[in-house]
JSON list of C-alpha atoms in Angstrom, two decimals:
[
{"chain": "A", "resi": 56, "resn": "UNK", "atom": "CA", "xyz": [-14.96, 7.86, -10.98]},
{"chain": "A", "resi": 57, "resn": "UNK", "atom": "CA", "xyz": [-17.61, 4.82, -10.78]},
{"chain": "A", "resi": 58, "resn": "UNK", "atom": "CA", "xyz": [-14.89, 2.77, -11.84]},
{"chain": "A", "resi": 59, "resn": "UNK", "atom": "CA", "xyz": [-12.57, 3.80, -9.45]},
{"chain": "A", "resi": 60, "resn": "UNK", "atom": "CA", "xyz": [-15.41, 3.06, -6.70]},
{"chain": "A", "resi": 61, "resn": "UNK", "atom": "CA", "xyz": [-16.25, -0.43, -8.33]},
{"chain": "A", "resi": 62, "resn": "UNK", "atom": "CA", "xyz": [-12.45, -1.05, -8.47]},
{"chain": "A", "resi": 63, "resn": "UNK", "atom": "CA", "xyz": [-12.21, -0.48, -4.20]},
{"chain": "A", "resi": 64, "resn": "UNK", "atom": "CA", "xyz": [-15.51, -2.02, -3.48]},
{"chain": "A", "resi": 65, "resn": "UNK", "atom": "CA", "xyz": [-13.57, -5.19, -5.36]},
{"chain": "A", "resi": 66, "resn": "UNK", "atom": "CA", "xyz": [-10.41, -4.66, -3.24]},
{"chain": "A", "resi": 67, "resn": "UNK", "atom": "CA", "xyz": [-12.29, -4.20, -0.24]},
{"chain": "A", "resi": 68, "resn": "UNK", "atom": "CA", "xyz": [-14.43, -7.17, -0.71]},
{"chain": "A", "resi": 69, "resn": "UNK", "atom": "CA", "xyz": [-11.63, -9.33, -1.56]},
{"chain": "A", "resi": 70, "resn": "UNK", "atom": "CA", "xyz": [-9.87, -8.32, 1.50]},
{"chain": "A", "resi": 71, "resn": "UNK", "atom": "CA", "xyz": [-12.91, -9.30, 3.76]},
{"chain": "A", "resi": 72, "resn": "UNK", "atom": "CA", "xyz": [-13.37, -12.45, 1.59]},
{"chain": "A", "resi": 73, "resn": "UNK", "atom": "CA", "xyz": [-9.77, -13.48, 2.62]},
{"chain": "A", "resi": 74, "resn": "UNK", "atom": "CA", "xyz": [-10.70, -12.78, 6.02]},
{"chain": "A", "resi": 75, "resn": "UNK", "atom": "CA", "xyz": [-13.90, -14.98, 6.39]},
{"chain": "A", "resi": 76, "resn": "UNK", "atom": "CA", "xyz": [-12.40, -17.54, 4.99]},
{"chain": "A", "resi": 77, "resn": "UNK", "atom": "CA", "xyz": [-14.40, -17.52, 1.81]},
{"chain": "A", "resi": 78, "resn": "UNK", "atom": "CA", "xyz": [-17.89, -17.45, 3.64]},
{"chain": "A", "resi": 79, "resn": "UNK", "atom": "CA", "xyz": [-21.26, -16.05, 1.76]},
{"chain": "A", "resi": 80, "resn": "UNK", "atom": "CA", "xyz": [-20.38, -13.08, -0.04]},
{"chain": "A", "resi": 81, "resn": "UNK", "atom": "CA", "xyz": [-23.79, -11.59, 1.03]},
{"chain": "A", "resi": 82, "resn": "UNK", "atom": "CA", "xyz": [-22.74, -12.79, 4.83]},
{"chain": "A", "resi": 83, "resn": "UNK", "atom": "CA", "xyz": [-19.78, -10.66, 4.55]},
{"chain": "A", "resi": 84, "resn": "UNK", "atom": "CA", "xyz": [-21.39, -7.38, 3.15]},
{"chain": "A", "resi": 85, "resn": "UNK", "atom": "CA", "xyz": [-23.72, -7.06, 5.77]},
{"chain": "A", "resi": 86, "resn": "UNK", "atom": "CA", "xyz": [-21.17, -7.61, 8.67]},
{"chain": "A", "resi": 87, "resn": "UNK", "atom": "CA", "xyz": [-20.24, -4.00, 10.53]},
{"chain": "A", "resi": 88, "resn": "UNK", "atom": "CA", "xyz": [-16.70, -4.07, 10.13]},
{"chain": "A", "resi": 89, "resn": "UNK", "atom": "CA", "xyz": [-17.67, -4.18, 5.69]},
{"chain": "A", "resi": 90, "resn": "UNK", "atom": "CA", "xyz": [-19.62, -1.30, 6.45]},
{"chain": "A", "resi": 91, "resn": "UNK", "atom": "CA", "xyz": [-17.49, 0.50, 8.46]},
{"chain": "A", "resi": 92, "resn": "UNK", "atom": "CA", "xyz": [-14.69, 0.03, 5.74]},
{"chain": "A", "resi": 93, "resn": "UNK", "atom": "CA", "xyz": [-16.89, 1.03, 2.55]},
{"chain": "A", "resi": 94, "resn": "UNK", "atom": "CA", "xyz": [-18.13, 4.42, 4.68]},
{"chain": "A", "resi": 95, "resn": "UNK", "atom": "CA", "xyz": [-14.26, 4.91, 4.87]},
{"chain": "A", "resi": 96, "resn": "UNK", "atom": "CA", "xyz": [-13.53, 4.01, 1.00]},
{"chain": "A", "resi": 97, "resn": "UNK", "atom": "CA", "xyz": [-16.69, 6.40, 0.37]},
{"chain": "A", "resi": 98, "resn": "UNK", "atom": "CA", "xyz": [-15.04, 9.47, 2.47]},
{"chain": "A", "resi": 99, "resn": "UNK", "atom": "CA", "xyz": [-11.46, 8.45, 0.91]},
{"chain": "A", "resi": 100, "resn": "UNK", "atom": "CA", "xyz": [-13.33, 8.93, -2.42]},
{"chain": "A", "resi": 101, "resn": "UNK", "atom": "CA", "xyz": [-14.72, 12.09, -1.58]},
{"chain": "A", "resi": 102, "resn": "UNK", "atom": "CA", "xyz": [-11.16, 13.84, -0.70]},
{"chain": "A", "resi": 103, "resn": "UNK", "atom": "CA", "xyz": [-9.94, 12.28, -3.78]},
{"chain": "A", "resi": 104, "resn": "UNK", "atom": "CA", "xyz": [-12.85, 13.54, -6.06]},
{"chain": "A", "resi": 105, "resn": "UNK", "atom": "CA", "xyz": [-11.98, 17.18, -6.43]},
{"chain": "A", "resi": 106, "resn": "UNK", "atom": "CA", "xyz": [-8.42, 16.01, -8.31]},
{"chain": "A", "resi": 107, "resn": "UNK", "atom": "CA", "xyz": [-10.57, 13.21, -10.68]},
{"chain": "A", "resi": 108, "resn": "UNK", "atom": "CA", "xyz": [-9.99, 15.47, -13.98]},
{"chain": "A", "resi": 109, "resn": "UNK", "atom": "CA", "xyz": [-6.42, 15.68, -13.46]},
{"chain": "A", "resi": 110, "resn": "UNK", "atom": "CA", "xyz": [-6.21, 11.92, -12.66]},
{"chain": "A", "resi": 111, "resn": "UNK", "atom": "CA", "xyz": [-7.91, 11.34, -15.85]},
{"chain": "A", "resi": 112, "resn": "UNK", "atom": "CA", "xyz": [-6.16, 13.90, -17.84]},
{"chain": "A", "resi": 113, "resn": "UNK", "atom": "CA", "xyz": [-2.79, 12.00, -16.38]},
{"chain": "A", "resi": 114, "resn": "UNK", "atom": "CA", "xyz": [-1.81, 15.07, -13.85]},
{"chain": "A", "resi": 115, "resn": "UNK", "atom": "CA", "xyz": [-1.04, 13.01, -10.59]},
{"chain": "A", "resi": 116, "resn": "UNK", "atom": "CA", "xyz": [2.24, 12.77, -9.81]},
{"chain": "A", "resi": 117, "resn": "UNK", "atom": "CA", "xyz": [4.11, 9.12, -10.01]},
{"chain": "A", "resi": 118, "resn": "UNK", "atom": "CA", "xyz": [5.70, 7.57, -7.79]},
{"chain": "A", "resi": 119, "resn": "UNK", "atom": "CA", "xyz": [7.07, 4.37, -6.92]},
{"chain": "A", "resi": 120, "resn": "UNK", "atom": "CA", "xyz": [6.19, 2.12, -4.14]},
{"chain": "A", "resi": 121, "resn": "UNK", "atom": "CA", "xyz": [7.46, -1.53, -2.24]},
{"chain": "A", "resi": 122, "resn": "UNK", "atom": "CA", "xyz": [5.63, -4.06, -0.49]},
{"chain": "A", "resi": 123, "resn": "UNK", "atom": "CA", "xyz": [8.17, -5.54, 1.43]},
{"chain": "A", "resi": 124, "resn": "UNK", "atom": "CA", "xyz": [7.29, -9.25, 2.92]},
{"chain": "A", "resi": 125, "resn": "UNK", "atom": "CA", "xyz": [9.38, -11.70, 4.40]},
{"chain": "A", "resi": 126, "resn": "UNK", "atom": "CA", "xyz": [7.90, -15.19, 6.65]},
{"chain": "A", "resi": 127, "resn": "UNK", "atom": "CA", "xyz": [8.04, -15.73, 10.20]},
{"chain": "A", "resi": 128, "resn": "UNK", "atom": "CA", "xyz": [9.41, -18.07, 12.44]},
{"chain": "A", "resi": 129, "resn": "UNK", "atom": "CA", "xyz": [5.68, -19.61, 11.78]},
{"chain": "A", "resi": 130, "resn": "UNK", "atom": "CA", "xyz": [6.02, -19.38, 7.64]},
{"chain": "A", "resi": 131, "resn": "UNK", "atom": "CA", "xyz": [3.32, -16.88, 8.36]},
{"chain": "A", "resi": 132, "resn": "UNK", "atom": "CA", "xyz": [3.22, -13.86, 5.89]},
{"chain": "A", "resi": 133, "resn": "UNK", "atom": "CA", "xyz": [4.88, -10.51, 7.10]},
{"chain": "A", "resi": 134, "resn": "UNK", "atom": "CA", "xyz": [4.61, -7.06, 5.34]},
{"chain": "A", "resi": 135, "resn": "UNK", "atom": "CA", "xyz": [6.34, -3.98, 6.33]},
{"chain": "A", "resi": 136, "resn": "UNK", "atom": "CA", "xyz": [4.89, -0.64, 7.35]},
{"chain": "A", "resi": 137, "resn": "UNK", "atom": "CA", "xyz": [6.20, 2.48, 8.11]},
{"chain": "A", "resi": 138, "resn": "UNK", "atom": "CA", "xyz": [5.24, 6.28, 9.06]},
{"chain": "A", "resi": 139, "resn": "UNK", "atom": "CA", "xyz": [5.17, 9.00, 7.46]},
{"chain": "A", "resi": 140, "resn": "UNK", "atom": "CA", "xyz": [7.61, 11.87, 8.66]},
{"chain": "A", "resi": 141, "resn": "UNK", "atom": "CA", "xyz": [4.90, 14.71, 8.24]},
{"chain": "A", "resi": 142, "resn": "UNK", "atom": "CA", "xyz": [1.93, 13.39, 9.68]},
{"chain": "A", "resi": 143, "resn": "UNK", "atom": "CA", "xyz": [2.72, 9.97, 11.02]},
{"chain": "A", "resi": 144, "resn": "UNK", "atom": "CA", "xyz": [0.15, 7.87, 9.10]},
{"chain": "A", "resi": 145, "resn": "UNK", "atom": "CA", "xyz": [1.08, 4.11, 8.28]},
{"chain": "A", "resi": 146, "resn": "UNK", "atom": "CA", "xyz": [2.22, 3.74, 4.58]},
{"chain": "A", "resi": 147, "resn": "UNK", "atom": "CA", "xyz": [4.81, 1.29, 2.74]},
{"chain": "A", "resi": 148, "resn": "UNK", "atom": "CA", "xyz": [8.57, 2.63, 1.35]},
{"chain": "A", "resi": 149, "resn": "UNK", "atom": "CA", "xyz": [7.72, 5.31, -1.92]},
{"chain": "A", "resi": 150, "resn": "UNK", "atom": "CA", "xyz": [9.61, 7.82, -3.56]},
{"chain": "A", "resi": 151, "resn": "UNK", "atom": "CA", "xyz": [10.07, 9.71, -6.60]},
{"chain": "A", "resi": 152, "resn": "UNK", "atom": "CA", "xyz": [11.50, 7.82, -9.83]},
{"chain": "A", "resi": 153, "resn": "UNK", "atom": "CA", "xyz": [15.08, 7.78, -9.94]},
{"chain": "A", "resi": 154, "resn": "UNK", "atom": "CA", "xyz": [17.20, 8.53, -12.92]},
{"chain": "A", "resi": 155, "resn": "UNK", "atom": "CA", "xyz": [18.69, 5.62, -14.45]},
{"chain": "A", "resi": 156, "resn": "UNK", "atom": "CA", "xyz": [17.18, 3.35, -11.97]},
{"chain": "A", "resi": 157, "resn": "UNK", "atom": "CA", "xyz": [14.27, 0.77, -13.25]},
{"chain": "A", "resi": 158, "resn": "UNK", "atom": "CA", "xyz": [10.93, 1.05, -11.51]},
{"chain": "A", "resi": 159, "resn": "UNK", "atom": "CA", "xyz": [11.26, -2.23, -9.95]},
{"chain": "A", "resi": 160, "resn": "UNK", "atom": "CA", "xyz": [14.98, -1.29, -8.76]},
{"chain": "A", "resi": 161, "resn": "UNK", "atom": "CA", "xyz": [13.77, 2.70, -7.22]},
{"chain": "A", "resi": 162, "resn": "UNK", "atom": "CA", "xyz": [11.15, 0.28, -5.26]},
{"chain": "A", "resi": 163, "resn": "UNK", "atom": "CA", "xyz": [14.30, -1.50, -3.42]},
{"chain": "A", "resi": 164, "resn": "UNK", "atom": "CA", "xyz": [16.01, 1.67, -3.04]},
{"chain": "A", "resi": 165, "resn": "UNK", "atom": "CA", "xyz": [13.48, 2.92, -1.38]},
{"chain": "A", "resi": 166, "resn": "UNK", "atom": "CA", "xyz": [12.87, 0.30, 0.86]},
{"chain": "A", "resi": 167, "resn": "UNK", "atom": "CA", "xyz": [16.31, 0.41, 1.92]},
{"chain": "A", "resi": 168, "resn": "UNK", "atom": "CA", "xyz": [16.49, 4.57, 2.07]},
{"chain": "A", "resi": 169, "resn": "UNK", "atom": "CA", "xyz": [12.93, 4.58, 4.39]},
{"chain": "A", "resi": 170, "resn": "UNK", "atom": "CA", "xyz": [13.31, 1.24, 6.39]},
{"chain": "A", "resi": 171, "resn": "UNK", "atom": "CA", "xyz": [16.96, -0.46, 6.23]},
{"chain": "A", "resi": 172, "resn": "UNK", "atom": "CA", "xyz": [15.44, -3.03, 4.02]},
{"chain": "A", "resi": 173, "resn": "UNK", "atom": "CA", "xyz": [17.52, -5.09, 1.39]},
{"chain": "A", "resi": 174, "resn": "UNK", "atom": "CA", "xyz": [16.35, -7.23, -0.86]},
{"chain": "A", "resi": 175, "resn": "UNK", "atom": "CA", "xyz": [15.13, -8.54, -4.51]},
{"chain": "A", "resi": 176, "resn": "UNK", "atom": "CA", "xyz": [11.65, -6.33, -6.11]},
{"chain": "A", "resi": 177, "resn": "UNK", "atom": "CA", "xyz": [9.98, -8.33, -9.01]},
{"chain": "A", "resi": 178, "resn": "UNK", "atom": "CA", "xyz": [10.21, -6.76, -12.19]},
{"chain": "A", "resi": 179, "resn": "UNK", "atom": "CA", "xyz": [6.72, -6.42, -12.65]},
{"chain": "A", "resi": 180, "resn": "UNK", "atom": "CA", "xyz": [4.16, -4.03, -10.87]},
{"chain": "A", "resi": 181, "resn": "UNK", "atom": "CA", "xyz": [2.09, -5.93, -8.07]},
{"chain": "A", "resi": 182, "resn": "UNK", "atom": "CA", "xyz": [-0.91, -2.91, -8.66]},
{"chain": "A", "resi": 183, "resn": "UNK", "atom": "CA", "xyz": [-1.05, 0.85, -8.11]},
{"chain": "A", "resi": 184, "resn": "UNK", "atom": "CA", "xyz": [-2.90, 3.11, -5.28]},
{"chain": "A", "resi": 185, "resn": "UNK", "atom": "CA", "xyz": [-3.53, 6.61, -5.50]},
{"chain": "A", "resi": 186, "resn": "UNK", "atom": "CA", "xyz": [-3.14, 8.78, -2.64]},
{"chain": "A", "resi": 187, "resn": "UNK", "atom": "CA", "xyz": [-2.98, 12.76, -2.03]},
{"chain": "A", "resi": 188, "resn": "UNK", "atom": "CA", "xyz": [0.41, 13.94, -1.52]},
{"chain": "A", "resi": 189, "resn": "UNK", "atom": "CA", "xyz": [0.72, 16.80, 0.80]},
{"chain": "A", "resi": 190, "resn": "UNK", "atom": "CA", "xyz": [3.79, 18.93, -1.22]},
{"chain": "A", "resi": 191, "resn": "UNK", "atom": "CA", "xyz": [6.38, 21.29, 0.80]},
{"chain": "A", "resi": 192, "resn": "UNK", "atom": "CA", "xyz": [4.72, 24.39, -0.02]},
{"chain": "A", "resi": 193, "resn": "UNK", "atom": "CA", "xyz": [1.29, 22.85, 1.71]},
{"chain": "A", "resi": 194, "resn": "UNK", "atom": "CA", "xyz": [-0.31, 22.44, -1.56]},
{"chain": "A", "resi": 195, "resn": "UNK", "atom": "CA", "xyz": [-1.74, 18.39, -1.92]},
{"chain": "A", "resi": 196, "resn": "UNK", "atom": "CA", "xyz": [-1.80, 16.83, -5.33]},
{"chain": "A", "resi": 197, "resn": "UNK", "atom": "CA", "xyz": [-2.75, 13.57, -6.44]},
{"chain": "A", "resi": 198, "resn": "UNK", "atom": "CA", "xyz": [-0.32, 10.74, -6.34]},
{"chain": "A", "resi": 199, "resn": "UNK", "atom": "CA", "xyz": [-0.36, 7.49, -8.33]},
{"chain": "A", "resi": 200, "resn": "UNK", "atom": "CA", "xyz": [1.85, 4.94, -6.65]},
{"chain": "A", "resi": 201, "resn": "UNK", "atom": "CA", "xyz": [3.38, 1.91, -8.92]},
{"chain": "A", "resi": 202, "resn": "UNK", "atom": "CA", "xyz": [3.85, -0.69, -6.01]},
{"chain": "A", "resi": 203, "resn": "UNK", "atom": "CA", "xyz": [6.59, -3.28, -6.51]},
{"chain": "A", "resi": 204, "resn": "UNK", "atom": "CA", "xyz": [6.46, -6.42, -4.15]},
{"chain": "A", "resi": 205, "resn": "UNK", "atom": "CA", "xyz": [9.84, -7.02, -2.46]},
{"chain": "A", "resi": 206, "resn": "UNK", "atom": "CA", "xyz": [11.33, -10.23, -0.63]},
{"chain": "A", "resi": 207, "resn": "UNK", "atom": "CA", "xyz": [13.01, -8.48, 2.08]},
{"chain": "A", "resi": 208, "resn": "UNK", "atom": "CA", "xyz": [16.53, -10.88, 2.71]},
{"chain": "A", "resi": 209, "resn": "UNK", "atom": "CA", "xyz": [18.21, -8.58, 5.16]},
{"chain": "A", "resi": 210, "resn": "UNK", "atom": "CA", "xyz": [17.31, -5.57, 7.46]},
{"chain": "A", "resi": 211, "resn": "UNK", "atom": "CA", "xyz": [19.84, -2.57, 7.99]},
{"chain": "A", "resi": 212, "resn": "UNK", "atom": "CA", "xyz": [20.49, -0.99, 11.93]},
{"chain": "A", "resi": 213, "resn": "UNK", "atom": "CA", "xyz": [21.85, 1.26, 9.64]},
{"chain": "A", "resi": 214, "resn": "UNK", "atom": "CA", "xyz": [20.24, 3.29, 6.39]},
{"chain": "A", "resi": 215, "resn": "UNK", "atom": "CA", "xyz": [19.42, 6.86, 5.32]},
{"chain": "A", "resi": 216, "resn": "UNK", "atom": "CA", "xyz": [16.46, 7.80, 7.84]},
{"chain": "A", "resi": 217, "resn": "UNK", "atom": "CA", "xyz": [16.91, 5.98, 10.32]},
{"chain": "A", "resi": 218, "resn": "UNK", "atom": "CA", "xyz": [14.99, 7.31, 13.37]},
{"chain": "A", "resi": 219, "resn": "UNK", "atom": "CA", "xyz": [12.64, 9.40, 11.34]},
{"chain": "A", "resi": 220, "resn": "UNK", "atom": "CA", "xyz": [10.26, 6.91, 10.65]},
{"chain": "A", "resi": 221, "resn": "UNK", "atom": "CA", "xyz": [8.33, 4.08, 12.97]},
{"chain": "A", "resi": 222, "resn": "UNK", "atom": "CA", "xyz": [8.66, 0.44, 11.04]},
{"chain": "A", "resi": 223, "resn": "UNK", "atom": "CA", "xyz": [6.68, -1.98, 11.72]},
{"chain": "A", "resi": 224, "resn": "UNK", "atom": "CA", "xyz": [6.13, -6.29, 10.77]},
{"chain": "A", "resi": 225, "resn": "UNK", "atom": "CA", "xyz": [2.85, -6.97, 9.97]},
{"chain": "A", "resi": 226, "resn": "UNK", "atom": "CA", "xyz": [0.26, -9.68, 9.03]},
{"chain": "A", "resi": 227, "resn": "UNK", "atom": "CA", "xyz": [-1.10, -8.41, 5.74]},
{"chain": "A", "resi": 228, "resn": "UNK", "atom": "CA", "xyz": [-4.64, -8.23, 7.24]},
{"chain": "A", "resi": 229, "resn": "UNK", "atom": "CA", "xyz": [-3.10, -5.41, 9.79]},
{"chain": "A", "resi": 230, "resn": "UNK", "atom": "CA", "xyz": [-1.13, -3.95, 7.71]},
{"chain": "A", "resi": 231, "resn": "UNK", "atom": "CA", "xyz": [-4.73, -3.32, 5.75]},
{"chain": "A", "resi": 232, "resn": "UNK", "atom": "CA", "xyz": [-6.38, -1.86, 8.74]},
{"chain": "A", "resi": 233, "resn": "UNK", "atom": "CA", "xyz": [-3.53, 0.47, 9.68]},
{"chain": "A", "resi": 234, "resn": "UNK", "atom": "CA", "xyz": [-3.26, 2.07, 6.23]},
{"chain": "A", "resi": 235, "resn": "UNK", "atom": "CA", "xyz": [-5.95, 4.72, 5.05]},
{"chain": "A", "resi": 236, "resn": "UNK", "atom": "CA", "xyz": [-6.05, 4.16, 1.31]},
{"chain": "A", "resi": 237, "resn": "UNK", "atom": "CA", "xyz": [-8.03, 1.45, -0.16]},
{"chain": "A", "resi": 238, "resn": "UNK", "atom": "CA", "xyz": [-6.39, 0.75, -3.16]},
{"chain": "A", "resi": 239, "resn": "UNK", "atom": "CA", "xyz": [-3.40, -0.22, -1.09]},
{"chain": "A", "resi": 240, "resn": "UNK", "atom": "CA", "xyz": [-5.46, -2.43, 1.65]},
{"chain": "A", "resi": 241, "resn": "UNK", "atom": "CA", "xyz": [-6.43, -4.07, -1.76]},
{"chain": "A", "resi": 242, "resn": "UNK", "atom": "CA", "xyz": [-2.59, -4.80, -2.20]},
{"chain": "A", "resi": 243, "resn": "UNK", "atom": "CA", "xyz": [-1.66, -6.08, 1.09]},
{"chain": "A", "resi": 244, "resn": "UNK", "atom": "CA", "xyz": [-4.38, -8.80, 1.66]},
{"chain": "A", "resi": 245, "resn": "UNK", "atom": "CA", "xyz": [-3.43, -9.72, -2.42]},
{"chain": "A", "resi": 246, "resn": "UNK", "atom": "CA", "xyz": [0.18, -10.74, -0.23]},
{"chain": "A", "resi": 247, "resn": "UNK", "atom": "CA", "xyz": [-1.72, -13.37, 1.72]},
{"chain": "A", "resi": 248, "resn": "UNK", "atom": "CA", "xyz": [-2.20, -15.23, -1.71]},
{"chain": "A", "resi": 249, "resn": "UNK", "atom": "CA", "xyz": [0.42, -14.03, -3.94]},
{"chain": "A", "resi": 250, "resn": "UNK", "atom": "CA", "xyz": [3.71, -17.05, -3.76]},
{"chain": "A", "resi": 251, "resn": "UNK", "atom": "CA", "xyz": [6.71, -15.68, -2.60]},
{"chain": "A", "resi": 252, "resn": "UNK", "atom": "CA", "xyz": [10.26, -16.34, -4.26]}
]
């Protein structure tokens, strides 16, 4: 579990370092908004800590995740957001793996399936977040999230649930505030550096 704290203390930090543009790192920790996000990392933590043995013992459930991007009429960085349909919380495009599908290609399915996007994921992972999944009986279980980044090239009127969801174009840095988990703010600001193909 300390690693898992040092890990979103990193991601957290290197979020606000992006932000400051690279001022004094002990500048930055004592600003409100840091403290204000690691109180929130601290009480995600806590809701997560009850399911750390079956994290470690590999009992979360997988699932499989897209960052979807794509640059404005400024070149500025976009990233993609949606709802979710129980509780309405921002989130990106995840599902369950799909059979005969590579990870990388259930990412752009569900991208497409939650938000109408099409495009190319990379191949490799971008990172992972964990979050609790609330299941259909009410019961929540932990979640680990493999998170694909995807170049969205075309957006659908059309796909599979439509109207169920709100989707919205972000910077990365409000995508970050939006969304609850850490782990994932960590992943969104990384978009703000990583080169998009």
């Amino acid at each position: 579990m300390k690693l898992l704290q040092r890990e979103l203390r990193r991601d957290v930090l290197c979020g606000f370092y992006n932000r400051f543009s690279g001022k004094d790192i002990f500048l930055i920790t004592q600003h409100p908004s840091w403290c204000d996000a690691m109180k929130k990392a601290d009480r995600y933590l806590a809701r997560l800590a009850p399911h750390a043995s079956s994290l470690m013992k590999g009992g979360a459930a997988h699932q499989i995740g897209a960052i979807c991007y794509r640059t404005n009429e400024t070149g500025a960085v976009e990233v993609l957001l949606i709802t979710t349909r129980d509780s309405g919380r921002w989130t990106i495009p995840k599902g369950w793996p799909i059979e005969n599908l590579k990870p990388h290609q259930a990412a752009e399915r569900e991208a497409w399936e939650e938000a109408g996007v099409a495009g190319k994921a990379k191949k490799r992972a971008l990172g992972y977040f964990t979050y609790l999944k609330t299941l259909g009986d009410g019961q929540t279980t932990p979640s680990v999230v493999e998170v694909f980044s995807l170049k969205g090239d075309e957006l659908h009127l059309e796909f599979p649930e439509r109207g169920e969801r709100e989707v919205a174009w972000l910077s990365p840095v409000e995508a970050a505030r939006r969304v609850q988990e850490p782990e994932l703010k960590g992943l969104l600001m990384r978009m703000l550096k990583e080169p998009l193909r």
